[in-house]
mmCIF file of N, CA, C and O in Angstrom:
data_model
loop_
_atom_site.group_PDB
_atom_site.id
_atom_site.type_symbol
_atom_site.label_atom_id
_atom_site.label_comp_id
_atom_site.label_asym_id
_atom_site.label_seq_id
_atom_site.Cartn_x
_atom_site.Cartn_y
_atom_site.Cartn_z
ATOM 1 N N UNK A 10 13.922 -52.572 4.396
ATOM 2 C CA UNK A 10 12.604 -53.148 4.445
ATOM 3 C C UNK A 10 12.644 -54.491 3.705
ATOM 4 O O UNK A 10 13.303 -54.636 2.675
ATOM 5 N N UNK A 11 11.898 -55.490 4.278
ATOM 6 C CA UNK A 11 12.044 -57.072 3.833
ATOM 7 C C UNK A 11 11.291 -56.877 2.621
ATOM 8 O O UNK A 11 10.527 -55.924 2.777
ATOM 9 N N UNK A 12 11.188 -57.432 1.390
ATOM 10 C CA UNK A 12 10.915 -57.894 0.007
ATOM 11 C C UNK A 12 9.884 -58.273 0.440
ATOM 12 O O UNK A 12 8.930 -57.496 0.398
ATOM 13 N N UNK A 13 9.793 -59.000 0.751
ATOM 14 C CA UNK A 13 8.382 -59.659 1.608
ATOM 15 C C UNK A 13 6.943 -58.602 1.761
ATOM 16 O O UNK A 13 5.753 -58.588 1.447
ATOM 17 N N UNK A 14 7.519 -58.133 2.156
ATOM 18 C CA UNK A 14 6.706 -56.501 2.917
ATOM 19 C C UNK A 14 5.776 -56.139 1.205
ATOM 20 O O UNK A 14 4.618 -56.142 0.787
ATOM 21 N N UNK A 15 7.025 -55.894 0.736
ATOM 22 C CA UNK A 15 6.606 -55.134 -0.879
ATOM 23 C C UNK A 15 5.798 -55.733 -1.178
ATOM 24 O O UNK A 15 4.824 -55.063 -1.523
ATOM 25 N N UNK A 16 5.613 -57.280 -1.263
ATOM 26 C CA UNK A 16 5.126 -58.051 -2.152
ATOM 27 C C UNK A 16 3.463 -58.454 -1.684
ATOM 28 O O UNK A 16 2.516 -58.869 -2.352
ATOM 29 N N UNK A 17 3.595 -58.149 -0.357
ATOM 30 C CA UNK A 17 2.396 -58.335 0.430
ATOM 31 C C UNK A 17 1.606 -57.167 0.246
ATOM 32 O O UNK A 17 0.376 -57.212 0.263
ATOM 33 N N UNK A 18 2.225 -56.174 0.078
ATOM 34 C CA UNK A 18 1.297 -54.858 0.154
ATOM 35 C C UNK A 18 0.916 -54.810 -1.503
ATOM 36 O O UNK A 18 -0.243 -54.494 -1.773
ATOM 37 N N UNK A 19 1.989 -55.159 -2.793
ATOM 38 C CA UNK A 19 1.450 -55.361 -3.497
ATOM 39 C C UNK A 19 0.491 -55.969 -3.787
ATOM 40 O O UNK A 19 -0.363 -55.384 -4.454
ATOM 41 N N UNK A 20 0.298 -57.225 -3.433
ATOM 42 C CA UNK A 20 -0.947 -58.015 -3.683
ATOM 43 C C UNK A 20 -2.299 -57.792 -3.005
ATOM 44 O O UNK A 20 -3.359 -58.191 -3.487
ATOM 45 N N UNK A 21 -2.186 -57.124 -1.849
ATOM 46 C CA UNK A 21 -3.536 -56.274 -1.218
ATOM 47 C C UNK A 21 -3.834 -55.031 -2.050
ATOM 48 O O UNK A 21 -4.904 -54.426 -2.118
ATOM 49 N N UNK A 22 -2.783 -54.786 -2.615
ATOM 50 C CA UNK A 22 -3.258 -53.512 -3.692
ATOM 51 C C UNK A 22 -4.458 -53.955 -5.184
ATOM 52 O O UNK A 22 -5.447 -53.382 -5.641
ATOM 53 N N UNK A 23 -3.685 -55.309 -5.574
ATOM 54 C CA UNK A 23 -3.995 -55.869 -6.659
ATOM 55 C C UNK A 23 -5.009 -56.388 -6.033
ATOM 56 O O UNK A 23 -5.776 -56.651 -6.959
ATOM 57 N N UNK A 24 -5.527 -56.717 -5.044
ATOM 58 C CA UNK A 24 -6.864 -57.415 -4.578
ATOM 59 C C UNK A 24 -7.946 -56.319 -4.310
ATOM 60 O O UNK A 24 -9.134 -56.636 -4.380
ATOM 61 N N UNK A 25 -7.523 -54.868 -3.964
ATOM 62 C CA UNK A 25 -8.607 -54.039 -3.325
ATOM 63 C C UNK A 25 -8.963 -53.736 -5.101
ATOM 64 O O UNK A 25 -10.117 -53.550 -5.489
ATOM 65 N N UNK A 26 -7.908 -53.733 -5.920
ATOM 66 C CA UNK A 26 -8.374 -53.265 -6.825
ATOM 67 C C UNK A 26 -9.677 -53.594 -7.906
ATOM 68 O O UNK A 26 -10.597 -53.021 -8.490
ATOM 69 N N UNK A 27 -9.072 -54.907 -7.734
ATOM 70 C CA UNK A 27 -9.937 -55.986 -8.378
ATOM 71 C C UNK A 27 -11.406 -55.830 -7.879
ATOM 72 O O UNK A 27 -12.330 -55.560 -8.646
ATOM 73 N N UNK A 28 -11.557 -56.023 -6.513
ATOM 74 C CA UNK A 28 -12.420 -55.746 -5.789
ATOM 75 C C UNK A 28 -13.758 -54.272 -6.160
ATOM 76 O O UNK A 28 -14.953 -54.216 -6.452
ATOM 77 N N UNK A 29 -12.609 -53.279 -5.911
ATOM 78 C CA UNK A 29 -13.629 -51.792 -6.636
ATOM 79 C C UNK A 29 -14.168 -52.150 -7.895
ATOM 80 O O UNK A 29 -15.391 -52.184 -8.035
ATOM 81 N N UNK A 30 -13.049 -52.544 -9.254
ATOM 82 C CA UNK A 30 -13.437 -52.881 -10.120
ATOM 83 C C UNK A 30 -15.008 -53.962 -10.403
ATOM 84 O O UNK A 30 -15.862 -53.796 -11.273
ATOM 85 N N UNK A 31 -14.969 -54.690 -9.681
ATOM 86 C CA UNK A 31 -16.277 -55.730 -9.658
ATOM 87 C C UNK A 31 -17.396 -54.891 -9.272
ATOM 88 O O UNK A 31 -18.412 -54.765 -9.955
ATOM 89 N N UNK A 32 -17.176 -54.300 -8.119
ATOM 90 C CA UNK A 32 -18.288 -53.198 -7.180
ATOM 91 C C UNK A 32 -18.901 -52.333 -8.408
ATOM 92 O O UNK A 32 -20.028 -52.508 -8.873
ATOM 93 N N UNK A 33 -17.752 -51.154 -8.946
ATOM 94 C CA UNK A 33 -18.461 -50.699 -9.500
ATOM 95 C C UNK A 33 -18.945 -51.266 -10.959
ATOM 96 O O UNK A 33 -20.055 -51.024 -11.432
ATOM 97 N N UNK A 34 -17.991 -52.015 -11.563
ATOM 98 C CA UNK A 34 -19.671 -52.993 -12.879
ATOM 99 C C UNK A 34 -20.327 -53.336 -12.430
ATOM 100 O O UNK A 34 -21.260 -53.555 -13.203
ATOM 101 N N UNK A 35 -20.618 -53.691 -11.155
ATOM 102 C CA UNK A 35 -22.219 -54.431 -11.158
ATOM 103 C C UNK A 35 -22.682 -53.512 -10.695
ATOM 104 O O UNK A 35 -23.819 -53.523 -11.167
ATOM 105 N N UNK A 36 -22.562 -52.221 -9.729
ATOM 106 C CA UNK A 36 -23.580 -51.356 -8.698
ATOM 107 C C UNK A 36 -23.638 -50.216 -9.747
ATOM 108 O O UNK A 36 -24.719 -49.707 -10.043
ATOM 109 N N UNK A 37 -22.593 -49.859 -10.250
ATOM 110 C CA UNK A 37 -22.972 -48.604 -11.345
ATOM 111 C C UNK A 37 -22.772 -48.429 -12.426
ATOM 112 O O UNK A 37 -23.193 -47.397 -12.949
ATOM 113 N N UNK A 38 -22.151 -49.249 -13.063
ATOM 114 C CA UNK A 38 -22.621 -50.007 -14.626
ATOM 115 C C UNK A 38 -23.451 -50.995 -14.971
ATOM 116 O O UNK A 38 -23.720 -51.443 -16.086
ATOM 117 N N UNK A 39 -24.047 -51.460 -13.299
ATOM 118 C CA UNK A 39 -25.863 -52.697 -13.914
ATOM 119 C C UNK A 39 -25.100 -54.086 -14.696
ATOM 120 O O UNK A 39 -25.687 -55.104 -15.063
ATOM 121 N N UNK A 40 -23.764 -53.817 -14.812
ATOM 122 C CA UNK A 40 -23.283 -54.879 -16.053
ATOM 123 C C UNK A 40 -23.265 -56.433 -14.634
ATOM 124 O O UNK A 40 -22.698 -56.628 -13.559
ATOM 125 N N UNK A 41 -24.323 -57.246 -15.588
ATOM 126 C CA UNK A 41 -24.459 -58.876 -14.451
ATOM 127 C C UNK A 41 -25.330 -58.606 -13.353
ATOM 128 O O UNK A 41 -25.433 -59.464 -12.476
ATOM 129 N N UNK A 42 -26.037 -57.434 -13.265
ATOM 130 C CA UNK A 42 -26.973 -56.714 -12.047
ATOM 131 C C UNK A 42 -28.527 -57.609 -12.169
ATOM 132 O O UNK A 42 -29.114 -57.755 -13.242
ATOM 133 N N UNK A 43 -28.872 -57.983 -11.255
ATOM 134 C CA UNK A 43 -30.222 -58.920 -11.441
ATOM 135 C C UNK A 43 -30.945 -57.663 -11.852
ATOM 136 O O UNK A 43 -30.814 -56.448 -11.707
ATOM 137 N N UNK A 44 -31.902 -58.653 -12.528
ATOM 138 C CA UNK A 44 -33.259 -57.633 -12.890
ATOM 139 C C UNK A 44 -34.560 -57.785 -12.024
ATOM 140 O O UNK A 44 -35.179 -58.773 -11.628
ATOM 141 N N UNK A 45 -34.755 -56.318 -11.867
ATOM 142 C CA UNK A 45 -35.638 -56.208 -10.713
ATOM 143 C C UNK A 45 -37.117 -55.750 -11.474
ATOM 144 O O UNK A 45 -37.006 -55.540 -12.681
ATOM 145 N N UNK A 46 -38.667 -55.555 -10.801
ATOM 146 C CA UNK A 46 -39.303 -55.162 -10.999
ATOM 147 C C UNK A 46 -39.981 -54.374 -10.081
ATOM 148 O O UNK A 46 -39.962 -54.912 -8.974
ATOM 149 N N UNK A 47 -40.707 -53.078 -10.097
ATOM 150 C CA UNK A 47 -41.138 -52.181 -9.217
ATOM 151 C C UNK A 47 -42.304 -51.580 -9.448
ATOM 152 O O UNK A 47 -42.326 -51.254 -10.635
ATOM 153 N N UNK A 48 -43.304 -51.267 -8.889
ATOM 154 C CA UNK A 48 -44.472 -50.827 -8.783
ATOM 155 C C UNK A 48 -44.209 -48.503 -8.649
ATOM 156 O O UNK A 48 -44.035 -47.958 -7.559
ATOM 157 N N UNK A 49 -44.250 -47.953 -9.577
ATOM 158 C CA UNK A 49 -43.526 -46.950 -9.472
ATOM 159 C C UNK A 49 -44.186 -45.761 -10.541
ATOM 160 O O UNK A 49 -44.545 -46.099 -11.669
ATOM 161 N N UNK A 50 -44.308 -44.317 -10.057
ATOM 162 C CA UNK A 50 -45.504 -43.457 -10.363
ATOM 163 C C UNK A 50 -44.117 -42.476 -11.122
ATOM 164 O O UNK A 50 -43.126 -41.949 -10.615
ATOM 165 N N UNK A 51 -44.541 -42.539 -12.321
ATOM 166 C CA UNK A 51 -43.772 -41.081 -13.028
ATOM 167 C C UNK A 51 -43.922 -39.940 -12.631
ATOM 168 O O UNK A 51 -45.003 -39.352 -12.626
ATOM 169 N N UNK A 52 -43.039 -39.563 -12.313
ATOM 170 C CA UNK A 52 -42.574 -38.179 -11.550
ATOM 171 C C UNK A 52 -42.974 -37.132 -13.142
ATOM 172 O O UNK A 52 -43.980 -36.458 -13.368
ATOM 173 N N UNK A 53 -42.150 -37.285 -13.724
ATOM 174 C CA UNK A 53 -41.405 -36.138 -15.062
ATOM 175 C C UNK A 53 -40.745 -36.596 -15.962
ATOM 176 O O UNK A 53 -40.111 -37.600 -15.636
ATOM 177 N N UNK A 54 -40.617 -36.236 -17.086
ATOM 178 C CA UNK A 54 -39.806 -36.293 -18.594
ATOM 179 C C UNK A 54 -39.421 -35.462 -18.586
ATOM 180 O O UNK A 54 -39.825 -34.484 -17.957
ATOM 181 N N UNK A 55 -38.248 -35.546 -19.465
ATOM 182 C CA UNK A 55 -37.658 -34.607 -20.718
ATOM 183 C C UNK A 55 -36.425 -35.175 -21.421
ATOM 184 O O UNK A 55 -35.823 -36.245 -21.333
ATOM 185 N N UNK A 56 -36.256 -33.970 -22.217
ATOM 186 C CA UNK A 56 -35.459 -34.304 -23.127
ATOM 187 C C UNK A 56 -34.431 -33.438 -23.241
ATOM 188 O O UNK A 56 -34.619 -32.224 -23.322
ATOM 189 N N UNK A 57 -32.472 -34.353 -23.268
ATOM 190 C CA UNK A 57 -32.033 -33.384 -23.123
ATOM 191 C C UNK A 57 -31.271 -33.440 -25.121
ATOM 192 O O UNK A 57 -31.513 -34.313 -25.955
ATOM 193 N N UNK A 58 -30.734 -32.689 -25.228
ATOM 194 C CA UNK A 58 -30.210 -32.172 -26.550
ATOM 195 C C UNK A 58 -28.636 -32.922 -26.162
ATOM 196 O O UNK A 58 -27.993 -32.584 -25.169
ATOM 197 N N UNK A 59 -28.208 -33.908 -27.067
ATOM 198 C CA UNK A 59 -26.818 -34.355 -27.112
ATOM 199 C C UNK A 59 -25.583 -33.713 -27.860
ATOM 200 O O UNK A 59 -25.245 -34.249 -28.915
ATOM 201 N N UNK A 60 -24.817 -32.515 -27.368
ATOM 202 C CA UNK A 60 -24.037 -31.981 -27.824
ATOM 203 C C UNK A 60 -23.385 -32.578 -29.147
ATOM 204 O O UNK A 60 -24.215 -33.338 -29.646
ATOM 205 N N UNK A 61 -22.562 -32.545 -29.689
ATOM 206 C CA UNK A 61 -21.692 -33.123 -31.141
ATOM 207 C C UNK A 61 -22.381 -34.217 -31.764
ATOM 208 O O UNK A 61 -21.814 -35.147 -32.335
ATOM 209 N N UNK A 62 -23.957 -34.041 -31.603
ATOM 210 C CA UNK A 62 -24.247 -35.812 -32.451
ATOM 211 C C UNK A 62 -23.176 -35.152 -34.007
ATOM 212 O O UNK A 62 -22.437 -34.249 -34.397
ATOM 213 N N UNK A 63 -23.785 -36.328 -34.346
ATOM 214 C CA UNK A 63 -23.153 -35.964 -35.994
ATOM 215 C C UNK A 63 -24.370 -36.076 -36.873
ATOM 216 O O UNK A 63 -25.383 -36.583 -36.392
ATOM 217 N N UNK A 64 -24.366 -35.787 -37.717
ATOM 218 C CA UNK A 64 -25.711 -36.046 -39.123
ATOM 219 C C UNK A 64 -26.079 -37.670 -39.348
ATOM 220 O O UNK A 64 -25.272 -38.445 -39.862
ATOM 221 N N UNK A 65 -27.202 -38.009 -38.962
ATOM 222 C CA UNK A 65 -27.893 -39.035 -39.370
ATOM 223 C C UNK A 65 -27.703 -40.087 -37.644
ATOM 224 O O UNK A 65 -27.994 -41.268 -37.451
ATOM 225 N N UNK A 66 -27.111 -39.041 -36.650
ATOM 226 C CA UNK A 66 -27.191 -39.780 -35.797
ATOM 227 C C UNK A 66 -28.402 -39.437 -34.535
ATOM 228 O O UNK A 66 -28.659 -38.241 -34.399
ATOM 229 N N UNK A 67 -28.928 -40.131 -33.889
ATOM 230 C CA UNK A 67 -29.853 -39.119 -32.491
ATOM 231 C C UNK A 67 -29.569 -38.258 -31.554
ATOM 232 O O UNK A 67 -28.862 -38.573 -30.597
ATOM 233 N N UNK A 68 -30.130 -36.953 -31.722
ATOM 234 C CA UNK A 68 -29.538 -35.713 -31.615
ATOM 235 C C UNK A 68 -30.289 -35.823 -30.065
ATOM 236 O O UNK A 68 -29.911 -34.708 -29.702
ATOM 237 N N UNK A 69 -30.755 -36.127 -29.356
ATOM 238 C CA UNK A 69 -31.512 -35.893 -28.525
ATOM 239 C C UNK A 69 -31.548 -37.483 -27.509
ATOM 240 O O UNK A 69 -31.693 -38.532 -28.138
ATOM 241 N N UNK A 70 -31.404 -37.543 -25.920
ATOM 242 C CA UNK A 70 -31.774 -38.490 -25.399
ATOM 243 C C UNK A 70 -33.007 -38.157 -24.301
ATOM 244 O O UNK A 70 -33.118 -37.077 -23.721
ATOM 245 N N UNK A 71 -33.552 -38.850 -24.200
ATOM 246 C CA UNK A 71 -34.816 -39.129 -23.263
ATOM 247 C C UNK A 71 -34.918 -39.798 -22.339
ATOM 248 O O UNK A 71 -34.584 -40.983 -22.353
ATOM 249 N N UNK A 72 -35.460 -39.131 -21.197
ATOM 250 C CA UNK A 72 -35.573 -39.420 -19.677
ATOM 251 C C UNK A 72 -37.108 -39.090 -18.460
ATOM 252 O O UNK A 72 -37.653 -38.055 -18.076
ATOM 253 N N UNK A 73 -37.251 -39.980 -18.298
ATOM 254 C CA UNK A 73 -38.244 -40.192 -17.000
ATOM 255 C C UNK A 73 -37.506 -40.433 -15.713
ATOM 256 O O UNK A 73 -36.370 -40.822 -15.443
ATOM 257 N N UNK A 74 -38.828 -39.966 -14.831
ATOM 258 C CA UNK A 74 -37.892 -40.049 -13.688
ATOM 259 C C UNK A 74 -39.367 -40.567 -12.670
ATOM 260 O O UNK A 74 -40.543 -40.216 -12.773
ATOM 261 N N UNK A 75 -38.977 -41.128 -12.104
ATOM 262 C CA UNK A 75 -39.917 -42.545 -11.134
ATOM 263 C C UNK A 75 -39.420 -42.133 -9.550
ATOM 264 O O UNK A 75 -38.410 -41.718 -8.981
ATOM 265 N N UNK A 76 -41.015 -42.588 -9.184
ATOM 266 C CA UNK A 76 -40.701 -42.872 -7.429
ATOM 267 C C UNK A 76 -41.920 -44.066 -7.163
ATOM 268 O O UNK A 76 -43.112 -44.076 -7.469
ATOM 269 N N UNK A 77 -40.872 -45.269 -6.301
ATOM 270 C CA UNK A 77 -41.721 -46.187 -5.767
ATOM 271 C C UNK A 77 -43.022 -46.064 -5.347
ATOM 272 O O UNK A 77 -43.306 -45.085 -4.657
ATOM 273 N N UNK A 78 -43.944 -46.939 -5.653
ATOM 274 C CA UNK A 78 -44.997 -46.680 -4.482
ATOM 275 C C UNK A 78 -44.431 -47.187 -3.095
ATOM 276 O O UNK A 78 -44.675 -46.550 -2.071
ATOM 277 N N UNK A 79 -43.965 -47.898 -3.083
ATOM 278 C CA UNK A 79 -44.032 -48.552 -1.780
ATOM 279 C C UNK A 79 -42.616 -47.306 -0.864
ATOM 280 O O UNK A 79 -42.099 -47.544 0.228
ATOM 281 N N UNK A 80 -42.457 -46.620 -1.357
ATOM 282 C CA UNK A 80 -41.247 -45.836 -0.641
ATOM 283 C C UNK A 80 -39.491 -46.091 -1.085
ATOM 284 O O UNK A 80 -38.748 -47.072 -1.104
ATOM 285 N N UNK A 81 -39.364 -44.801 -1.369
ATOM 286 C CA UNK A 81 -37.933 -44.900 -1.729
ATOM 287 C C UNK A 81 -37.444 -43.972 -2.451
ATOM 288 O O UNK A 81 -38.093 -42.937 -2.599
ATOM 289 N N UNK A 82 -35.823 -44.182 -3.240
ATOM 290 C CA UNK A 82 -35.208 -43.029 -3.128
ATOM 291 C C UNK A 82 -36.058 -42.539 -4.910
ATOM 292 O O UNK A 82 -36.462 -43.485 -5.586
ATOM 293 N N UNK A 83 -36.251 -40.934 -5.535
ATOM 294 C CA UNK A 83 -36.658 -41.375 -6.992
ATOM 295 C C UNK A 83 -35.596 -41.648 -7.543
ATOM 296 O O UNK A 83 -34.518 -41.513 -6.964
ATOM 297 N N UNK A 84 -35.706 -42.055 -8.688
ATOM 298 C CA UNK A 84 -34.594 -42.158 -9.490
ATOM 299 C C UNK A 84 -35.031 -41.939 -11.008
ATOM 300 O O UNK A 84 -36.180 -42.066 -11.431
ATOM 301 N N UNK A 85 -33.776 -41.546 -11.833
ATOM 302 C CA UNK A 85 -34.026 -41.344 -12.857
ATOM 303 C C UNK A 85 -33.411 -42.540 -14.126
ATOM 304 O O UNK A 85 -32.693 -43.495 -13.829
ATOM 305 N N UNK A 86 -33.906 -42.204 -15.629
ATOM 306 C CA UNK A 86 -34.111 -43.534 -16.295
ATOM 307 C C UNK A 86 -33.656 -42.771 -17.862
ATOM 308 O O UNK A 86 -34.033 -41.633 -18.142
ATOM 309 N N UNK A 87 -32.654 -43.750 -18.943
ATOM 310 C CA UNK A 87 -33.010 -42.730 -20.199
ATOM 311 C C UNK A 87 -34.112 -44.092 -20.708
ATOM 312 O O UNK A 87 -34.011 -45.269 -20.364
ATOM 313 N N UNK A 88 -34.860 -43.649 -21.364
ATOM 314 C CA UNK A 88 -35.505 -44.339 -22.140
ATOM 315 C C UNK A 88 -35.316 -44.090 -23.374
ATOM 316 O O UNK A 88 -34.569 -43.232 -23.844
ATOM 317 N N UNK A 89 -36.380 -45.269 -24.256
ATOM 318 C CA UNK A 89 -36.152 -44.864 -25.410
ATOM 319 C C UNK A 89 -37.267 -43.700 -26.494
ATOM 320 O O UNK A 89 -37.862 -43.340 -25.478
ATOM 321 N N UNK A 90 -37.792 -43.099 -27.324
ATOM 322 C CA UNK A 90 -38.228 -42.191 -27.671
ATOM 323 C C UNK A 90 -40.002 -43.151 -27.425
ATOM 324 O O UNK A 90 -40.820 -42.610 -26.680
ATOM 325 N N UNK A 91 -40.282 -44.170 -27.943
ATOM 326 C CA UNK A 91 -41.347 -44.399 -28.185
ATOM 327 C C UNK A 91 -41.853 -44.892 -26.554
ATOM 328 O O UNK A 91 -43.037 -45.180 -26.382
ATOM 329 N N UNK A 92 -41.061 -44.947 -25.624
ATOM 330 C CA UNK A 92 -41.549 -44.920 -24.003
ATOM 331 C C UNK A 92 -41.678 -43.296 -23.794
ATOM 332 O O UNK A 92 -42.643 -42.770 -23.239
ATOM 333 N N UNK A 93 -40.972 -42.852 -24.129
ATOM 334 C CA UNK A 93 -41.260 -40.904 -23.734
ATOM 335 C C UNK A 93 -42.214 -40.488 -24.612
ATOM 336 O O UNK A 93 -42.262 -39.287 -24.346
ATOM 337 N N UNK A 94 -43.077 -40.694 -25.561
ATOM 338 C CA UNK A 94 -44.441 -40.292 -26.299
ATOM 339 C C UNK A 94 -45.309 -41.468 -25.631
ATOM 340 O O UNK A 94 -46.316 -40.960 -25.138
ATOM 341 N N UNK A 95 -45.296 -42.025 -25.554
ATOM 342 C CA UNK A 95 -46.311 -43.024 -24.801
ATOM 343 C C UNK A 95 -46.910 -43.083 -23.171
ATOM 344 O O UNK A 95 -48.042 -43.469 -22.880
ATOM 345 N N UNK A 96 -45.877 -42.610 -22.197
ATOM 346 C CA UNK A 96 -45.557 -42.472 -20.971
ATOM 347 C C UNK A 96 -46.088 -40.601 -20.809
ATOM 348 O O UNK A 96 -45.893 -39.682 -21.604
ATOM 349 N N UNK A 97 -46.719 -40.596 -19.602
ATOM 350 C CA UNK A 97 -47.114 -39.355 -19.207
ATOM 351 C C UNK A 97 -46.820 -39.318 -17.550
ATOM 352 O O UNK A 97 -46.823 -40.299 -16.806
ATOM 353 N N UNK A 98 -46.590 -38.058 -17.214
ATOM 354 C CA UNK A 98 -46.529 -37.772 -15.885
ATOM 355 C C UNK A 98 -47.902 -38.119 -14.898
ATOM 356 O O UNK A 98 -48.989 -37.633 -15.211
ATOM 357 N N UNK A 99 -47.771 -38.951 -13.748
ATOM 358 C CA UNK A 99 -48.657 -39.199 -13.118
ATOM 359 C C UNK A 99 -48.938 -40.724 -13.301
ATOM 360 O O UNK A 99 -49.513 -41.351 -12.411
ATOM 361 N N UNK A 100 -48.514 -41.337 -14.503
ATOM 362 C CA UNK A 100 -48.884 -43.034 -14.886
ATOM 363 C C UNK A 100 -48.334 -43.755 -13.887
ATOM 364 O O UNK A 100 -47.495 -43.275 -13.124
ATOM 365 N N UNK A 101 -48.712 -44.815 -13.824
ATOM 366 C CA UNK A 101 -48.259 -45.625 -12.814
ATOM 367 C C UNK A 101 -48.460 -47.263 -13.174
ATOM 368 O O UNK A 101 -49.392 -47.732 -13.828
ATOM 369 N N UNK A 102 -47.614 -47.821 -12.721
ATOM 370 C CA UNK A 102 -47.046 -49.596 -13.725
ATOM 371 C C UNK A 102 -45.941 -49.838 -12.834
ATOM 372 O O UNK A 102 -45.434 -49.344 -11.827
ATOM 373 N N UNK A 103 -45.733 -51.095 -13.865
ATOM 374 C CA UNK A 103 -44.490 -52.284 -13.241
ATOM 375 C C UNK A 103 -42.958 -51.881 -14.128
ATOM 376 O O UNK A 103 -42.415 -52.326 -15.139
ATOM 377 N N UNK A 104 -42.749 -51.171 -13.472
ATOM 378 C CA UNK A 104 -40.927 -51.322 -14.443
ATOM 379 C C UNK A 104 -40.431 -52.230 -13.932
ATOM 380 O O UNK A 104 -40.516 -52.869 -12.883
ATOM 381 N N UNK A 105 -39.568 -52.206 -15.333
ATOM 382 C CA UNK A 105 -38.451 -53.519 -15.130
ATOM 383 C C UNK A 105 -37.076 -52.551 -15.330
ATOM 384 O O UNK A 105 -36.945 -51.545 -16.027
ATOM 385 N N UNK A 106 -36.158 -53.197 -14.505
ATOM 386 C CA UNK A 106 -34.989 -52.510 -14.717
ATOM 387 C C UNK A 106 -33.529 -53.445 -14.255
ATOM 388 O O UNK A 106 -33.523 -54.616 -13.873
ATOM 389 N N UNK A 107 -33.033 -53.063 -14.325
ATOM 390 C CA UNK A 107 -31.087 -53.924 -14.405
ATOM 391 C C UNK A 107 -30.219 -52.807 -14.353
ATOM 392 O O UNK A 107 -29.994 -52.072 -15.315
ATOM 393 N N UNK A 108 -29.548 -52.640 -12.787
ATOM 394 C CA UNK A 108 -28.857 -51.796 -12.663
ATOM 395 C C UNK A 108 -29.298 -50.243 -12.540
ATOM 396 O O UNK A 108 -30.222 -49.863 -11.822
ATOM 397 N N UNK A 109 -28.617 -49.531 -13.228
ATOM 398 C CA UNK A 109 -29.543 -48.310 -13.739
ATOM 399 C C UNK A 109 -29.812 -48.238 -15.510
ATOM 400 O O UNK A 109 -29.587 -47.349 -16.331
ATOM 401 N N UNK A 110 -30.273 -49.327 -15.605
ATOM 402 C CA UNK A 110 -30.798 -49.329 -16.994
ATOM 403 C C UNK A 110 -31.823 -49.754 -17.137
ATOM 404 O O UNK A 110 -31.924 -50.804 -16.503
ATOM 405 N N UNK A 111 -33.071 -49.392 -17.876
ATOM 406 C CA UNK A 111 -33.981 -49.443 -17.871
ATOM 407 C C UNK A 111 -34.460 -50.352 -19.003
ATOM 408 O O UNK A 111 -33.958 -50.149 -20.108
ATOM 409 N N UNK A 112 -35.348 -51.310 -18.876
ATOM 410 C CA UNK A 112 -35.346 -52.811 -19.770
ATOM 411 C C UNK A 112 -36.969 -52.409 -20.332
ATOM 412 O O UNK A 112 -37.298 -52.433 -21.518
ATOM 413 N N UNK A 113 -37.911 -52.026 -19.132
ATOM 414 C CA UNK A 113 -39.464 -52.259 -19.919
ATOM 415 C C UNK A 113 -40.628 -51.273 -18.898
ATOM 416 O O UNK A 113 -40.172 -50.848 -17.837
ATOM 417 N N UNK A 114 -41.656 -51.040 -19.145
ATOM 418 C CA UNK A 114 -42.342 -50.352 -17.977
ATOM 419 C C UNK A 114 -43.914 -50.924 -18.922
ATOM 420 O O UNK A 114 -44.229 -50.794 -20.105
ATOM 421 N N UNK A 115 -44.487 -51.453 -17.964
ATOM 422 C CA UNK A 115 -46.211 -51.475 -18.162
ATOM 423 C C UNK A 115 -47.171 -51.118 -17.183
ATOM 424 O O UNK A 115 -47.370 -51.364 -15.993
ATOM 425 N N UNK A 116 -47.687 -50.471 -18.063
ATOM 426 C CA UNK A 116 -48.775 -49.283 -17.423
ATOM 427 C C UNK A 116 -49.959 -50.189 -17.318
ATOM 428 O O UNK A 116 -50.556 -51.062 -17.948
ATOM 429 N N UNK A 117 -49.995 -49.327 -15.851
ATOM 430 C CA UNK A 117 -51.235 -49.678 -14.897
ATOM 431 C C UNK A 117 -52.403 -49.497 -15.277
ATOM 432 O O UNK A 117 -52.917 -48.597 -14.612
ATOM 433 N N UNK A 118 -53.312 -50.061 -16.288
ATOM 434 C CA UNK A 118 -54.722 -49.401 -16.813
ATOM 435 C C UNK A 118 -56.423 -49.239 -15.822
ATOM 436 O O UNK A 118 -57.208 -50.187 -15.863
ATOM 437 N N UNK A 119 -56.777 -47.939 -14.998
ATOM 438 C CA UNK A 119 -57.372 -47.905 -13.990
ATOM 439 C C UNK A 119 -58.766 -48.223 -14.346
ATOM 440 O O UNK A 119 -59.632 -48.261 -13.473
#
């Protein structure tokens, strides 16, 4: 087999790779992901319990979970503690978000 061959298939290797690598930081690590805003009705909270925290660290993370008004898939969010005491099921506002990370949410006052 020509050297050639090797070297070509190597470098389509090193290119697809590169490639996934970019895909997934921006589509599922949000990392360089524009920030979007959405019109979107709280589904549900909770809270789950973080196995091995250690002492003096946060034993617990927090999550809402959203569906567009305008249609679409729900999705879920961790927030931070003072959005999960503030935020109730049924509210409805403008989130802001980047990726799947969640930046801000303001509530819709009726």
């Amino acid at each position: 087999m020509p050297i050639w061959i090797i070297v070509v298939l190597c470098l389509l290797f090193l290119l697809a790779l590169a490639y996934f690598s970019y895909n997934y930081r921006r589509h599922i690590l949000g990392l360089d992901a524009p920030e979007k805003k959405i019109e979107v009705q709280i589904l549900d909270k909770q809270t789950n319990r973080i196995i091995g925290a250690q002492p003096g660290e946060e034993d617990e993370e927090y999550w809402f979970y959203v569906q567009p008004l305008t249609g679409g898939p729900k999705r879920e969010f961790m927030i931070g503690i003072h959005y999960y005491h503030a935020l109730n099921p049924g509210d409805i506002g403008t989130m802001t978000y980047r990726g799947q990370q969640f930046v801000h949410f303001a509530l819709k006052r009726q």
